[in-house]
XYZ file of N, CA and C in Angstrom:
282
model
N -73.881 -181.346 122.582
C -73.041 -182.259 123.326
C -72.174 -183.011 122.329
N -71.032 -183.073 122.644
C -70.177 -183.587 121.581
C -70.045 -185.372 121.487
N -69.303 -186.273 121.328
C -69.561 -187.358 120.620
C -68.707 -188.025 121.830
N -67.274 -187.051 122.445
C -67.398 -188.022 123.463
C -67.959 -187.903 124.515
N -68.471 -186.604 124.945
C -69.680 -186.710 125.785
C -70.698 -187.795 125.870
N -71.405 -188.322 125.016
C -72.479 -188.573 124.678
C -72.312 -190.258 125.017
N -70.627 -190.175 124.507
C -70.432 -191.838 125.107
C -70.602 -191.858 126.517
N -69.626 -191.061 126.772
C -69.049 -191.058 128.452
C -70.425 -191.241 128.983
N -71.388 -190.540 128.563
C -72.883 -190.058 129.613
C -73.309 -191.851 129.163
N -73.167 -192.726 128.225
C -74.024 -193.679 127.834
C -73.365 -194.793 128.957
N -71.946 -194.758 128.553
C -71.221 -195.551 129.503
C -71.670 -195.669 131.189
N -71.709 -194.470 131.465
C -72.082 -194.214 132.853
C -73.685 -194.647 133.189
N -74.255 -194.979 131.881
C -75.920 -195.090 132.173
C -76.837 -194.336 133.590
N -76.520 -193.050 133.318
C -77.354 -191.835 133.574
C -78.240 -191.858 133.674
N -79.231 -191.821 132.337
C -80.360 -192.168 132.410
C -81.197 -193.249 132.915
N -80.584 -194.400 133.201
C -81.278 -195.474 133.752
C -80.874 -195.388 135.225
N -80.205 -193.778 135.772
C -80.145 -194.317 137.226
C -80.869 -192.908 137.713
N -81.428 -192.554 136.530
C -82.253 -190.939 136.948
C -81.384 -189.412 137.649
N -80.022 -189.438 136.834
C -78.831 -189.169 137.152
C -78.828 -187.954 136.195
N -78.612 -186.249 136.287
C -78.022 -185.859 135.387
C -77.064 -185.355 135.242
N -75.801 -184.672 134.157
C -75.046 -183.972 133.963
C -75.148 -182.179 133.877
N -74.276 -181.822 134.364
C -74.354 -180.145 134.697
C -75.142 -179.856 133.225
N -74.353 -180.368 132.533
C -75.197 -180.081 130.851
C -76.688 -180.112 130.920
N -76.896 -181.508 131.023
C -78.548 -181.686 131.466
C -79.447 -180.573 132.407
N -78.556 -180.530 133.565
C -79.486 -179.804 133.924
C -79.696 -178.200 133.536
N -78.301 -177.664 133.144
C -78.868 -176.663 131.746
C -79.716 -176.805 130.927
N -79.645 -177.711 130.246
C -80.629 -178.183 129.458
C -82.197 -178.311 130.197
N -82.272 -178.397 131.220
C -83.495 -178.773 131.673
C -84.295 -177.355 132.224
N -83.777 -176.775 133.090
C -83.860 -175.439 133.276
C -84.105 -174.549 132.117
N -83.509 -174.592 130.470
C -83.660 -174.230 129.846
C -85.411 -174.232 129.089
N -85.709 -175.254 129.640
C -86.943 -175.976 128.810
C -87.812 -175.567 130.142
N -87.386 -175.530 131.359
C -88.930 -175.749 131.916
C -89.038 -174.247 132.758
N -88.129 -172.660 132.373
C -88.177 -171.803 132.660
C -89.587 -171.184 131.339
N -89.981 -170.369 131.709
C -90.851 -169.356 130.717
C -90.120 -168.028 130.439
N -90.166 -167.649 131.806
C -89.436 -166.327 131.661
C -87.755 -166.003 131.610
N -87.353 -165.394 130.452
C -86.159 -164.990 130.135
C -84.918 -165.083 131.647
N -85.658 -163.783 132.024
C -85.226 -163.606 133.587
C -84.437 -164.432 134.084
N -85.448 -165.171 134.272
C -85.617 -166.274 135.792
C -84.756 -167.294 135.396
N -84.570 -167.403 133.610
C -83.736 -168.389 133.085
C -82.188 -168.497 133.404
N -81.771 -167.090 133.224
C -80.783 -166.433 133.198
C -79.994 -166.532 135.104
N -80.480 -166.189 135.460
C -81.180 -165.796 137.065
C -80.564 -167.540 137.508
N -81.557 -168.469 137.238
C -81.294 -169.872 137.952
C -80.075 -170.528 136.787
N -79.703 -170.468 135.787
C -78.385 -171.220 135.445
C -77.441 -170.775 135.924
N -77.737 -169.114 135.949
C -76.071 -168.840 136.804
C -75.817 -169.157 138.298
N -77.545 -169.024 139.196
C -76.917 -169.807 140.294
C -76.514 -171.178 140.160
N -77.070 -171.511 139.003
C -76.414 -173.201 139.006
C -74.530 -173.306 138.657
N -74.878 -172.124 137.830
C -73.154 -172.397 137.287
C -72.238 -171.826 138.476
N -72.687 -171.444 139.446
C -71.788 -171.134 140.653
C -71.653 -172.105 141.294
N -72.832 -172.720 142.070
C -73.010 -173.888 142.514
C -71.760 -174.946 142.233
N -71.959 -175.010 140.533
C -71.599 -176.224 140.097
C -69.883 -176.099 140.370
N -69.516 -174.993 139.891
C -68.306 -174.649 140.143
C -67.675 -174.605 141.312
N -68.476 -174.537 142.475
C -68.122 -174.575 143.894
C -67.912 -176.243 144.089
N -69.246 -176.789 144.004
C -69.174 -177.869 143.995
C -67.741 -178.895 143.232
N -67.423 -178.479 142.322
C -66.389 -178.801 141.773
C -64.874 -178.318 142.386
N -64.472 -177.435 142.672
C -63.658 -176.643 143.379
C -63.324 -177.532 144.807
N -64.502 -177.943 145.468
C -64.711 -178.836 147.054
C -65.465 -177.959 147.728
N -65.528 -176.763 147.195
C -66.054 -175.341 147.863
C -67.346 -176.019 148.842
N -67.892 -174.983 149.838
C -69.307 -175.838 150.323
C -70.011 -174.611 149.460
N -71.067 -175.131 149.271
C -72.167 -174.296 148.045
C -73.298 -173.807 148.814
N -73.956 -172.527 148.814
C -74.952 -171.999 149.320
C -76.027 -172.485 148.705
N -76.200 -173.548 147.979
C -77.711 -174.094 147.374
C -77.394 -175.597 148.106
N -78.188 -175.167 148.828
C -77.886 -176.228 150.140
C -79.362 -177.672 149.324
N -80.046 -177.206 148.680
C -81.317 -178.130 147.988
C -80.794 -179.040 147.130
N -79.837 -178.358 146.715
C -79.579 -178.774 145.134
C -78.153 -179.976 145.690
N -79.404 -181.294 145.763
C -78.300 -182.181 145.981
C -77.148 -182.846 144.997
N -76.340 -183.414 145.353
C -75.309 -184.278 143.323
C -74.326 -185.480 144.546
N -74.054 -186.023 143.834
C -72.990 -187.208 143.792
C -71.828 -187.146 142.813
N -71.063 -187.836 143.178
C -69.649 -187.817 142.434
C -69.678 -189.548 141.566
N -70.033 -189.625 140.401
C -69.282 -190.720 139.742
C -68.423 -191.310 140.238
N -68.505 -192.633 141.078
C -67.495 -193.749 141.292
C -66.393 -193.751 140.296
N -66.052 -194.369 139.021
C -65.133 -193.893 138.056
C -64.455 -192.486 137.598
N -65.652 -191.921 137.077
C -65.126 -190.699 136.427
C -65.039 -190.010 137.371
N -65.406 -190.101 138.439
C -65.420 -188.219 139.485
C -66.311 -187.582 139.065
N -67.329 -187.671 137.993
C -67.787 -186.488 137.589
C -68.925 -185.911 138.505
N -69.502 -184.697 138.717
C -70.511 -184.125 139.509
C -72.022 -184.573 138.880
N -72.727 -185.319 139.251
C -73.745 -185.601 139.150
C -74.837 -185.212 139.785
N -76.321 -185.056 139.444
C -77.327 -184.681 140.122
C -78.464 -185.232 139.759
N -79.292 -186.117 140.850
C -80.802 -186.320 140.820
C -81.777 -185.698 139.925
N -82.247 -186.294 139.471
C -83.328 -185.253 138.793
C -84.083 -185.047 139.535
N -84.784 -185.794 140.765
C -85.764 -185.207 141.088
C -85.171 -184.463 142.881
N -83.724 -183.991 142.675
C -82.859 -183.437 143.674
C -83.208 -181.864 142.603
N -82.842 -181.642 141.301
C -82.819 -180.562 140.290
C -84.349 -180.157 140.252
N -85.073 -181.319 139.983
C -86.601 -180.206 139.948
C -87.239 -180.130 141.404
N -87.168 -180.411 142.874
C -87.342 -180.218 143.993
C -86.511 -178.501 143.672
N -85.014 -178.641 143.908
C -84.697 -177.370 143.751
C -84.902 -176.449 142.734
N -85.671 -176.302 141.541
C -86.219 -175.435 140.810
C -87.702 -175.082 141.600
N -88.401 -175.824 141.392
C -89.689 -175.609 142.671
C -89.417 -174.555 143.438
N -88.402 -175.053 144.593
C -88.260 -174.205 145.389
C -87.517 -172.850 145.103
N -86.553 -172.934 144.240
C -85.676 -171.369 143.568
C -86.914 -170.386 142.466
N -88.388 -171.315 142.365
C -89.148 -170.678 141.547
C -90.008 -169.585 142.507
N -90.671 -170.743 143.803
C -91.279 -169.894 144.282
C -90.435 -168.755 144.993
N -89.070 -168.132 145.014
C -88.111 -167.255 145.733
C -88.175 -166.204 143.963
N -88.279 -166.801 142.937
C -88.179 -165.714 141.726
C -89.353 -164.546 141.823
N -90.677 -165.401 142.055
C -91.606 -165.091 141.876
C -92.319 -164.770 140.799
């Protein structure tokens, strides 16, 4: 994550509202997948998602809730909206 990322995300205090960034939740998925697969498998439905979501598109991951940043616009997501929907996209991997 680069340096002005890192502001922008501090500015916005993210973390103290249990808030993450598309990054994050790459990042998170990254860490709490085992299998290669399934890794591969759930970021890209995320990176569709996210891209729909961004676009205005309506998104077929109807679980995977987010909010829009008051200031920035940016696409935001719950963490516990991201691991509800891993749960559930885990038990569909199998």
């Amino acid at each position: 994550m680069g340096i002005r990322s890192k502001l922008k995300k501090e500015l916005m205090n993210l973390d103290a509202l249990g808030l993450m960034t598309a990054d994050d939740v790459r990042a998170y998925l990254n860490v709490h997948l085992k299998i290669a697969r399934d890794k591969f498998s759930l970021i890209s439905r995320f990176n569709t998602h996210h891209s729909q979501v961004q676009a205005g598109l309506p998104s077929t991951e109807k679980a995977l809730k987010f909010e829009r940043h008051r200031l920035f616009k940016d696409v935001l997501y719950p963490k516990t909206a991201v691991q509800k929907w891993l749960s559930q996209a885990c038990q569909t991997c199998g």
